[in-house]
Coordinates of C-alpha atoms and ligand atoms in Angstrom, one line a residue:
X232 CA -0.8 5.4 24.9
X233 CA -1.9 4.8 21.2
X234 CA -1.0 2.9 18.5
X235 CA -3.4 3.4 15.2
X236 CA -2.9 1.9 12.0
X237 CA -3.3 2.9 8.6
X238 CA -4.8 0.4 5.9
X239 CA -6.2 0.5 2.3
X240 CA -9.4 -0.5 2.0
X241 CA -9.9 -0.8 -1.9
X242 CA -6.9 -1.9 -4.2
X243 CA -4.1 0.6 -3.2
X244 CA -3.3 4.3 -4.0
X245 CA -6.0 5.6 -1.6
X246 CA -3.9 8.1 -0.4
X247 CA -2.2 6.2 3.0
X248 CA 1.3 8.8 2.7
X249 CA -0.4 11.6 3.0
X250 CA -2.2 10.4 5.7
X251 CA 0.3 8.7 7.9
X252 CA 2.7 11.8 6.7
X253 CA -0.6 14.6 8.6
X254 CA -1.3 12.0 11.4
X255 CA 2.9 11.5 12.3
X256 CA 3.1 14.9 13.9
X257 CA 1.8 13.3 16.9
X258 CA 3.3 10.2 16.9
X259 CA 7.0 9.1 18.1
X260 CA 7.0 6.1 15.4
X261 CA 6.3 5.2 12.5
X262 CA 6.1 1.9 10.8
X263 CA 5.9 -0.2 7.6
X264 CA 4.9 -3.8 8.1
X265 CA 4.2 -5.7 4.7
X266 CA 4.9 -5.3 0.9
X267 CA 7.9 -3.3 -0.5
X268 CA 9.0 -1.2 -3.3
X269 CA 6.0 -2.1 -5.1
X270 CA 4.1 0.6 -3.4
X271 CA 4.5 4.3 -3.9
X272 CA 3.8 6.7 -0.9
X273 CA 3.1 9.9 -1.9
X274 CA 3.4 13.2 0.6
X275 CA 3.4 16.6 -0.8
X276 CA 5.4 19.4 1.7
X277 CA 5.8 23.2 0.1
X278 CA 5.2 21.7 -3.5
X279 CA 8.0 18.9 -3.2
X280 CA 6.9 15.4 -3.9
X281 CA 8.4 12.9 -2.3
X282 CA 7.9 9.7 -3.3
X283 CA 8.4 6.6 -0.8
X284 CA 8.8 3.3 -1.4
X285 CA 10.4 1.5 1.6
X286 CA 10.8 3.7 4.0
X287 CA 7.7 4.7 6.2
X288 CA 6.1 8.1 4.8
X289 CA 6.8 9.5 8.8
X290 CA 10.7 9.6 7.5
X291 CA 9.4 13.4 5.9
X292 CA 9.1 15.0 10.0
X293 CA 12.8 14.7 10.9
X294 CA 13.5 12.9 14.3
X295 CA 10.6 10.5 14.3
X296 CA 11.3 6.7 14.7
X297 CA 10.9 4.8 11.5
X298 CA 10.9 1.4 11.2
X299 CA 10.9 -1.1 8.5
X300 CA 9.1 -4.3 9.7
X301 CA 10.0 -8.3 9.6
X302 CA 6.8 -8.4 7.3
X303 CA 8.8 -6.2 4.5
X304 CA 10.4 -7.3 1.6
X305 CA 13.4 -5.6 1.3
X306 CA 14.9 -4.7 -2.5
X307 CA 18.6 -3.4 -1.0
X308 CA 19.5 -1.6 -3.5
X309 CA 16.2 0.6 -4.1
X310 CA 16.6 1.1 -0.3
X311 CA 20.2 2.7 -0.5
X312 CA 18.7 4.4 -3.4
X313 CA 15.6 6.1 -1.3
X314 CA 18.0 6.8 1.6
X315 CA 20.1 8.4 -0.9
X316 CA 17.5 10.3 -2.4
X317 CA 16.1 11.6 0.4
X318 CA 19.0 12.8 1.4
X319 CA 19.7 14.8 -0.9
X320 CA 16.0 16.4 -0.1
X321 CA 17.4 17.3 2.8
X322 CA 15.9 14.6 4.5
X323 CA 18.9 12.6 6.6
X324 CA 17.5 9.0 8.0
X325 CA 20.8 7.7 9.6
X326 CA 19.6 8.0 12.7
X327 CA 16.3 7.4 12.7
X328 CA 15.5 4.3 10.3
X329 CA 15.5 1.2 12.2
X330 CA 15.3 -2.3 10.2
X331 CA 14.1 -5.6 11.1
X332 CA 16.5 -8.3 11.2
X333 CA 13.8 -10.9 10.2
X334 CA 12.1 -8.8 6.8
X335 CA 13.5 -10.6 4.0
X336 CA 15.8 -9.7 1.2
X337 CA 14.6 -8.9 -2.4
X338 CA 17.5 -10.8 -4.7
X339 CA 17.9 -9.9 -8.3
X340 CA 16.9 -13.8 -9.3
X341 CA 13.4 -12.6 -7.7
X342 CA 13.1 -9.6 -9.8
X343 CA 14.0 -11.8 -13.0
X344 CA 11.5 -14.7 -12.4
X345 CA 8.6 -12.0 -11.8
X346 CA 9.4 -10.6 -15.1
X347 CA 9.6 -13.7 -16.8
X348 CA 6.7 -15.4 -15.7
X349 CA 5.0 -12.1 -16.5
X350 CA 6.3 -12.3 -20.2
X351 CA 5.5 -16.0 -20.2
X352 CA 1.6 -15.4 -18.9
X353 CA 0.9 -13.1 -21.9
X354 CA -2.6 -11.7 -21.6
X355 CA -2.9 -13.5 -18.1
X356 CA -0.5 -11.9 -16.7
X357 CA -1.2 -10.4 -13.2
X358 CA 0.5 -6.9 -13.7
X359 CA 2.7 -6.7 -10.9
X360 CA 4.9 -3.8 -10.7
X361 CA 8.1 -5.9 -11.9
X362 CA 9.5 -5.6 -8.8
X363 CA 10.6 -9.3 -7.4
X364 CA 7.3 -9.5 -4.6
X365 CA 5.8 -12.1 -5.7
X366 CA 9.2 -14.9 -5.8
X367 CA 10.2 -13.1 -2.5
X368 CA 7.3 -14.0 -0.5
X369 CA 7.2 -16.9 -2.3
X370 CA 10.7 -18.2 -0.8
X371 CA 9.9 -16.9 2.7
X372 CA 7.3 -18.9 2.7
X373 CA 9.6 -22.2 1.2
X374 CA 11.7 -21.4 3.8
X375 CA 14.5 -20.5 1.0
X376 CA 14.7 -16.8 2.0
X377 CA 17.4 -14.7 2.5
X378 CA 16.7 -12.5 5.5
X379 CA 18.5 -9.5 6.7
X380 CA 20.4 -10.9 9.0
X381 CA 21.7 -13.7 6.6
X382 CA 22.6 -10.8 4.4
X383 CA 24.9 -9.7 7.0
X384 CA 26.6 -12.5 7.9
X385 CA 28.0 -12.9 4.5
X386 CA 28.8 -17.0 5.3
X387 CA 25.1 -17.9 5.7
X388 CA 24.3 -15.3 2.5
X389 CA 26.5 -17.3 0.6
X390 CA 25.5 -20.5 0.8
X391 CA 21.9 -19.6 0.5
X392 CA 22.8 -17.6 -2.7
X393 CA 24.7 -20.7 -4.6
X394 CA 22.0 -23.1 -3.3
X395 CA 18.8 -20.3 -4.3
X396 CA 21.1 -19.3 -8.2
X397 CA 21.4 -23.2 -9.2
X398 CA 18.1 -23.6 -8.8
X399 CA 16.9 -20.8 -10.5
X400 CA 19.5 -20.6 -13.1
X401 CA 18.0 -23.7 -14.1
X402 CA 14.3 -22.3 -14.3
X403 CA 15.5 -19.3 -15.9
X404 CA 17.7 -21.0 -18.7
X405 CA 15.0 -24.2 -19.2
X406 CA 11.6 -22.9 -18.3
X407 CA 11.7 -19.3 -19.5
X408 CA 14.5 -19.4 -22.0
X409 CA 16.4 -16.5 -20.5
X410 CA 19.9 -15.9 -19.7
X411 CA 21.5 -17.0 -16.7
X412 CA 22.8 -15.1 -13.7
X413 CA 25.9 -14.6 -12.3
X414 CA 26.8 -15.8 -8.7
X415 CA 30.0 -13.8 -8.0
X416 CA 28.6 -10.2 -9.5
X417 CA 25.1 -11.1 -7.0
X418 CA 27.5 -11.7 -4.0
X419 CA 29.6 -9.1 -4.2
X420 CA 27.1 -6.1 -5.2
X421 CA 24.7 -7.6 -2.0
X422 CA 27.6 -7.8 0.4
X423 CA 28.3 -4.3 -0.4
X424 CA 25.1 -3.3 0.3
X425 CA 25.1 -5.5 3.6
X426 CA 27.5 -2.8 4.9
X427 CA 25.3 -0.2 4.0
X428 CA 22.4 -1.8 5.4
X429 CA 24.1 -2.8 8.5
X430 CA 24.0 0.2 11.3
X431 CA 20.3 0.1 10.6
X432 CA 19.7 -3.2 11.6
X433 CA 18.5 -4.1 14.8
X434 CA 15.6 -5.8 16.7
X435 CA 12.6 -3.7 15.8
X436 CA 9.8 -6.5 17.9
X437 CA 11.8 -5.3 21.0
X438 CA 11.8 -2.1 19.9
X439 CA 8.5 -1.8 19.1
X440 CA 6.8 -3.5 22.4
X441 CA 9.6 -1.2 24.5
X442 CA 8.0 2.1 22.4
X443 CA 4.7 0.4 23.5
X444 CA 5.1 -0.6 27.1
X445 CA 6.2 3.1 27.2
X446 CA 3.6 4.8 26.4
X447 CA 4.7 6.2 23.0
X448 CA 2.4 6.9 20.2
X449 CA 3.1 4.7 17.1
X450 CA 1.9 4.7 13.7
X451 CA 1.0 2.0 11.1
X452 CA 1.9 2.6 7.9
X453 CA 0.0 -0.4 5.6
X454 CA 0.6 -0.8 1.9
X455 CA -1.0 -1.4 -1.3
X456 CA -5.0 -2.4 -0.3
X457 CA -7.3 -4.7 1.0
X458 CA -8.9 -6.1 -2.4
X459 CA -4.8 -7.0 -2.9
X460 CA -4.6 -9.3 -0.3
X461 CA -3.2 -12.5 -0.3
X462 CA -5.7 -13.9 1.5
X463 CA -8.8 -11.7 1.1
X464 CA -8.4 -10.4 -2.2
X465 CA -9.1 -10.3 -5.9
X466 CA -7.3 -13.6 -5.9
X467 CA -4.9 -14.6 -8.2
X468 CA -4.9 -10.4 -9.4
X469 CA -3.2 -9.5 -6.0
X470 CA 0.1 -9.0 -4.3
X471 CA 1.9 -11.3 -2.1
X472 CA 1.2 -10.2 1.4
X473 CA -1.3 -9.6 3.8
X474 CA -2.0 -6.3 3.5
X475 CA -5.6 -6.0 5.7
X476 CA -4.9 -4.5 9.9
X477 CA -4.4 -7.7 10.6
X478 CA -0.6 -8.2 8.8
X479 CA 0.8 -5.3 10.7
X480 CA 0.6 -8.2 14.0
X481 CA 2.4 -10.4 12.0
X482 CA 4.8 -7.9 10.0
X483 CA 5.6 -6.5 13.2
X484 CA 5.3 -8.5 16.0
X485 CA 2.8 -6.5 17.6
X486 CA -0.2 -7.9 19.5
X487 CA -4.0 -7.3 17.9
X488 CA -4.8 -6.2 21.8
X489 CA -2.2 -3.4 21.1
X490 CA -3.9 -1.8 18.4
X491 CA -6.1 1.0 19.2
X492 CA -7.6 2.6 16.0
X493 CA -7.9 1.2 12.9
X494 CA -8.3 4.1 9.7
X495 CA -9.6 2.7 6.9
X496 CA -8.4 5.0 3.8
X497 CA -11.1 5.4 1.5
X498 CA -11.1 7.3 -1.9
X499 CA -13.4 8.9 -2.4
X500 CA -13.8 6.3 -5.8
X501 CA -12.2 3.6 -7.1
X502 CA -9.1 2.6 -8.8
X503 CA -6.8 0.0 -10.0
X504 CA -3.6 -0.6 -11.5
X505 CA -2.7 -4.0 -13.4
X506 CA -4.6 -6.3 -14.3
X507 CA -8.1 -7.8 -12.6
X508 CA -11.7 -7.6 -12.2
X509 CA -13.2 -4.1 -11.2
X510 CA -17.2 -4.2 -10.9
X511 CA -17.5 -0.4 -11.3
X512 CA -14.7 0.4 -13.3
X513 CA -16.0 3.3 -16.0
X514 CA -14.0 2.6 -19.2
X515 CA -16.1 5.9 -21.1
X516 CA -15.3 9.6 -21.1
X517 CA -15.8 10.0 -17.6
X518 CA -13.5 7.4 -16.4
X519 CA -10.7 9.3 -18.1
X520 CA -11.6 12.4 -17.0
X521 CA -11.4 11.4 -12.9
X522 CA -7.6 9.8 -14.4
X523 CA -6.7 13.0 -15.8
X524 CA -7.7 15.6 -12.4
X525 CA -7.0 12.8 -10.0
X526 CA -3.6 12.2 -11.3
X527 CA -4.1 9.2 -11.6
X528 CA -0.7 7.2 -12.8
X529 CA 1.2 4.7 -10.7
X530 CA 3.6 6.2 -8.1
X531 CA 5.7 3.5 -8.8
X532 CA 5.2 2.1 -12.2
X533 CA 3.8 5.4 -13.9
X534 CA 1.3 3.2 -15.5
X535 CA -2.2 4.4 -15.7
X536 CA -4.7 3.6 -13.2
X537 CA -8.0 2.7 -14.0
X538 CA -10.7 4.5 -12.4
X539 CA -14.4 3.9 -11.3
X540 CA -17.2 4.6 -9.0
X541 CA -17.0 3.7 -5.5
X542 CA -18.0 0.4 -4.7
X543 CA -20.2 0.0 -1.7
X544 CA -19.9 -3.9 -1.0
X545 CA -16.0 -3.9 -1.7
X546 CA -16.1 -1.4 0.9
X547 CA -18.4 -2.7 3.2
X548 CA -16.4 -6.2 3.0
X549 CA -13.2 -4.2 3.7
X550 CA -14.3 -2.4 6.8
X551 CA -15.5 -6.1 8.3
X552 CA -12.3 -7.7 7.7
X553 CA -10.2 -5.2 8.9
X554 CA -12.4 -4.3 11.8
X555 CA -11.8 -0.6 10.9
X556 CA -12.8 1.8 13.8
X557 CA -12.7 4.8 11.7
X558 CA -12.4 5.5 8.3
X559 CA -10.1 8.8 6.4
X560 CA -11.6 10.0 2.8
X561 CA -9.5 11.0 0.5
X562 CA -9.6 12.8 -2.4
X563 CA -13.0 14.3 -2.2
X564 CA -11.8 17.4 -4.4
X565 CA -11.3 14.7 -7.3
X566 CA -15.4 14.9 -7.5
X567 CA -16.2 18.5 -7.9
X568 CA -17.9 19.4 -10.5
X569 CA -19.1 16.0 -11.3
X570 CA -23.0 15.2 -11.1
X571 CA -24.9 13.1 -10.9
X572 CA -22.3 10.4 -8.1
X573 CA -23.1 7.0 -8.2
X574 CA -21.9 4.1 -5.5
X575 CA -22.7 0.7 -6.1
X576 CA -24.6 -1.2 -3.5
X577 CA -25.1 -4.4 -4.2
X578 CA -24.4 -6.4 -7.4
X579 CA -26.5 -8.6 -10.5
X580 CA -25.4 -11.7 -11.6
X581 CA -27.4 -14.4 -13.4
X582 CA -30.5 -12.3 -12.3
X583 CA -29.7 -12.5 -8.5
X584 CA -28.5 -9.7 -6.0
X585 CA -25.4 -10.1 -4.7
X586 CA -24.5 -7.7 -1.6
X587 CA -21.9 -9.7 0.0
X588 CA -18.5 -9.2 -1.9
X589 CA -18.1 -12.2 -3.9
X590 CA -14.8 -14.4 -4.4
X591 CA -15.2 -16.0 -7.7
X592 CA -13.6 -14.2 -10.2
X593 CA -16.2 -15.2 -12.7
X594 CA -18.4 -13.1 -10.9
X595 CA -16.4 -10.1 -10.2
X596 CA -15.7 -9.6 -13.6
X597 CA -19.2 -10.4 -15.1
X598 CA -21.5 -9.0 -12.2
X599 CA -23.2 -5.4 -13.1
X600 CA -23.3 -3.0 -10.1
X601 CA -26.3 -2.0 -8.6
X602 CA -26.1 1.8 -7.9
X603 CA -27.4 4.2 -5.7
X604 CA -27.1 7.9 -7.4
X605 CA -26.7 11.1 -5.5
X606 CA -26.5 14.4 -6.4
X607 CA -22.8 16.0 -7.0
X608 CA -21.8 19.5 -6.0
X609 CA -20.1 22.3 -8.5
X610 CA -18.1 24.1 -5.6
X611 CA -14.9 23.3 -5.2
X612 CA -13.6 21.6 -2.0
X613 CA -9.9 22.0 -2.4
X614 CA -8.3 22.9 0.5
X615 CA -11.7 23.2 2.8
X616 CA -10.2 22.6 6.5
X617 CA -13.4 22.5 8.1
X618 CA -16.3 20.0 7.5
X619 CA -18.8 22.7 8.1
X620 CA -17.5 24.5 5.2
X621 CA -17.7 21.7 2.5
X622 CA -21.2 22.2 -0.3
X623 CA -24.3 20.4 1.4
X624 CA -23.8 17.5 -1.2
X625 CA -20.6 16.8 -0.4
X626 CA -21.6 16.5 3.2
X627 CA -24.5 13.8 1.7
X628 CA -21.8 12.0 -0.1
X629 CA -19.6 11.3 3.5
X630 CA -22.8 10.5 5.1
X631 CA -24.1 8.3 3.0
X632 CA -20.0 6.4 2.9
X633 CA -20.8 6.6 6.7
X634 CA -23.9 5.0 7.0
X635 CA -23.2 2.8 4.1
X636 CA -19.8 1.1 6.0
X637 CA -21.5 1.6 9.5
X638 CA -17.9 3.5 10.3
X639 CA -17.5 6.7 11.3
X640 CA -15.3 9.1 9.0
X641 CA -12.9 10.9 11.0
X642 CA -10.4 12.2 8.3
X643 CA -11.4 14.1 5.1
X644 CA -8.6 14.8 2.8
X645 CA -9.4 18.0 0.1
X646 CA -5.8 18.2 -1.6
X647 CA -2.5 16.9 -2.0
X648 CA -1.2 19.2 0.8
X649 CA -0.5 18.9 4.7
X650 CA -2.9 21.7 5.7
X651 CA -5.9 20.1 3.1
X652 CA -7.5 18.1 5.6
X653 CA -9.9 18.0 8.0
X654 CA -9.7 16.0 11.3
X655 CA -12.7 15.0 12.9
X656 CA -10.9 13.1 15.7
X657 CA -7.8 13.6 17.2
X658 CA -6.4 9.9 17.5
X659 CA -2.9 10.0 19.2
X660 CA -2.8 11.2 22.3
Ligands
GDP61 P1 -0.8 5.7 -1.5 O1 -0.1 4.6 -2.2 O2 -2.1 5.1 -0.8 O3 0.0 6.4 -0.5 O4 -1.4 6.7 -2.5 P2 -0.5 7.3 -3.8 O5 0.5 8.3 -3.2 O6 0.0 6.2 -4.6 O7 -1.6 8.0 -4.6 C1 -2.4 9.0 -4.0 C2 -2.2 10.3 -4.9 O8 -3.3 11.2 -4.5 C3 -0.9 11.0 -4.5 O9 -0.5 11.7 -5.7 C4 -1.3 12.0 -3.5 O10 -0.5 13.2 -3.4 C5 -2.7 12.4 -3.9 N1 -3.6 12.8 -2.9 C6 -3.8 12.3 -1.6 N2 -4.8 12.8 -1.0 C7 -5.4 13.7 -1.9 C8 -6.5 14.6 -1.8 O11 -7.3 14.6 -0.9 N3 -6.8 15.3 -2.9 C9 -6.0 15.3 -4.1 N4 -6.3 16.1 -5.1 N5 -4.9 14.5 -4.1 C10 -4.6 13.7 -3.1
IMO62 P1 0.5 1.3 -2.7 O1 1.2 1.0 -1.4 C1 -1.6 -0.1 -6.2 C2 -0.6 -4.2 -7.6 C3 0.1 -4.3 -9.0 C4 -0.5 -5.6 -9.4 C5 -0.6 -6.4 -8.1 C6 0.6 -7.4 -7.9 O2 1.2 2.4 -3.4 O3 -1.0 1.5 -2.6 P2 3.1 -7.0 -7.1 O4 4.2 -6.2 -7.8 O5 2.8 -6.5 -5.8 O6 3.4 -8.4 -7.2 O7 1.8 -6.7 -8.1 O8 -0.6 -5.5 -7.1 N1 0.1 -3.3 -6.6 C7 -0.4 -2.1 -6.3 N2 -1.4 -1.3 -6.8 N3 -0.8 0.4 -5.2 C8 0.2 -0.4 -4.7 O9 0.9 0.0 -3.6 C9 0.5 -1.6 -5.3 N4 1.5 -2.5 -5.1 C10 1.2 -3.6 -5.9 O10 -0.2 -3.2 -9.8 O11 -1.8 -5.4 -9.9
MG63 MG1 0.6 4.3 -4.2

């Protein structure tokens, strides 16, 4: 009996598909319990990419359970297209995609107030990947949602739909000075997509607790990163959900006593897309030049992402608030040939040392990092499967992560590939 869960520990894109993807083999389920097409899953099999949004990265090893938790926020119509997409990979889901019938329903008036309150916020704005997340949550939380199963019984959809539309119409046309939306081409497009959605639907916290109670392994698939957290994040430059260990409970209706293992995904450094502070952000030469070999352009978006060292007390914060038993890094090949490495430790502001992660803003942005500097390595470590293998230096580097978090690394990840890793630990048994 195991159940581990996979979080991101810095601000998303540490690499979580390809490690849920490696670590599903020996699980019987997989599941997604916060967030929704805002993030971007990649897992790389024989040179194909696939990218996933919605749909837990297990969905890639045919027959596995996958389920799509209460905690979601579900766009329909970019789920029909994933489903639709992977098919045509060769990848069929229809029998294996189960979907809560409390995660809540993206609508398209979500989609248009995130994008006009981006518009309106100018050089405020949060960066959000466009997608509807924010509004979404925002009505669950109004208790104005429309949840799955509200979707499919099209009676309750409408009225929530003509009560939700006047309302926003009226924002949309007075606030933002935008055009208004139509309430008859939204029904019908969503009730056609309820019929899609429908033979997927079913009660996934039974489900779940049944997998449980019989001893079957189960995956945690968490999205975007700790520093995003509603709660525990770069505040107001975050998402909507709670994305630490602690939101797959919630998303999922899973107990905390029936977690096991708790992976923190590390990379091996930092980045960041949209907008927000970044203490070790490098905005010189080298800074592009981790972008350009780490590939480093939204999975979603295709923005660029902003890179920078490794941040120490970001990390150290993460690891306490997500009570992480273990931690994967990811990425390590992204650093070869690079010398000297720095990782911040601690950071100055107004001439005082700050080594516990900070909440103002203020301070994140303005705060210089205090950095401990180790030596790099020039061999490469792509594809190295075994840890005894990897240069001296790179050993140092994992150490030092080690010590530094008080976690022990169990996962290090040397490529885009299944077979570039090395496990430490064997978790699901
Ligand atoms: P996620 O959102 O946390 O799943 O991460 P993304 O998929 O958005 O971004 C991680 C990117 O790094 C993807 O393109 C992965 O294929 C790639 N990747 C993951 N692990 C490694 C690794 O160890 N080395 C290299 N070079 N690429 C990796
Ligand atoms: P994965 O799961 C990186 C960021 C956006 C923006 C902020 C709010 O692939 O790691 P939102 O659309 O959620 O309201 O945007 O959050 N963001 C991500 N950054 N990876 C993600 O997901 C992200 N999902 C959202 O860029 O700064
Ligand atoms: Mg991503």
């Amino acid at each position: 009996m195991s159940t581990v869960l996979i979080v991101g520990t810095q601000w998303g894109d540490e690499g979580k598909g390809k490690v849920v993807d490696v670590l599903t083999e020996q699980s019987d389920i997989v599941a997604r319990y916060q967030g929704g097409n805002n993030a971007g899953h990649t897992v790389v099999i024989n040179n194909t990419k696939y990218i996933l949004h919605l749909i837990p990265s297990g969905a890639l090893h045919k027959s596995k359970k996958c389920i799509i938790g209460n905690g979601v926020v579900i766009d329909p119509s970019a789920l029909i297209e994933e489903i639709d997409e992977l098919k045509s990979k060769g990848i069929d889901v229809s029998n294996n995609l189960y979907i809560s019938k409390n995660a809540h329903i993206i609508m398209p008036y979500h989609v248009a107030l995130d994008k006009a309150s981006e518009s309106k916020k100018g050089d405020g704005k949060i960066g959000t990947t466009g997608r509807g997340i924010g509004p979404s949550y925002s009505d669950k939380i109004a208790r104005a949602g429309v949840r799955v199963i509200e979707l499919i019984n099209g009676e309750t959809f409408k009225h929530i739909l003509k009560n939700n539309l006047d309302k926003v119409n009226f924002l949309l046309e007075n606030y933002y000075g935008q055009g208004k939306l139509d309430y008859i081409e939204i029904l019908e497009k969503y009730l056609a997509y309820a019929k899609r959605i429908a033979p997927f639907v079913t009660d996934t916290v039974k489900m779940i607790n049944d997998a449980y109670d019989k001893g079957e392994r189960i995956l945690l698939e968490g999205a975007q990163g700790t520093l995003l957290d509603i709660d525990h994040g770069t505040y107001p430059f975050v998402t909507s959900s709670n994305t630490i260990s602690a939101g797959a409970c919630t998303g999922l209706g899973l107990a905390p006593t029936k977690i096991n293992s708790i992976i923190g995904i590390v990379k091996a450094y930092t980045t960041r897309v949209g907008s927000g502070p970044f203490p070790t952000e490098l905005k010189d030469e080298l800074g592009h030049q981790i972008q350009q070999k780490g590939g480093e352009f939204g999975a979603t978006t295709g923005r660029p992402r902003r890179c920078g060292w490794l941040d120490g007390v970001a990390l150290r914060y993460s690891a306490t608030i997500n009570g992480l038993t273990g931690i994967a890094i990811t990425k390590l090949d992204i650093l070869d040939g690079i010398s000297p490495l720095k990782i911040a430790v601690a950071y100055k502001y107004n001439g005082s040392i700050i080594e516990t992660f900070p909440h103002e803003i203020e301070i994140l942005q303005d705060c210089e990092p205090v950095y401990e500097t180790l030596e790099g390595w020039n061999d490469t470590t792509s594809g190295i499967d075994d840890y005894n293998k990897l240069p001296k230096n790179a050993q140092m580097y994992i150490k030092y992560i080690e010590k530094l978090l008080g976690t022990e690394v169990q996962i290090i990840s040397t490529g885009q590939k299944r077979d570039q890793i090395i496990k430490l630990k064997d978790f699901l048994k």
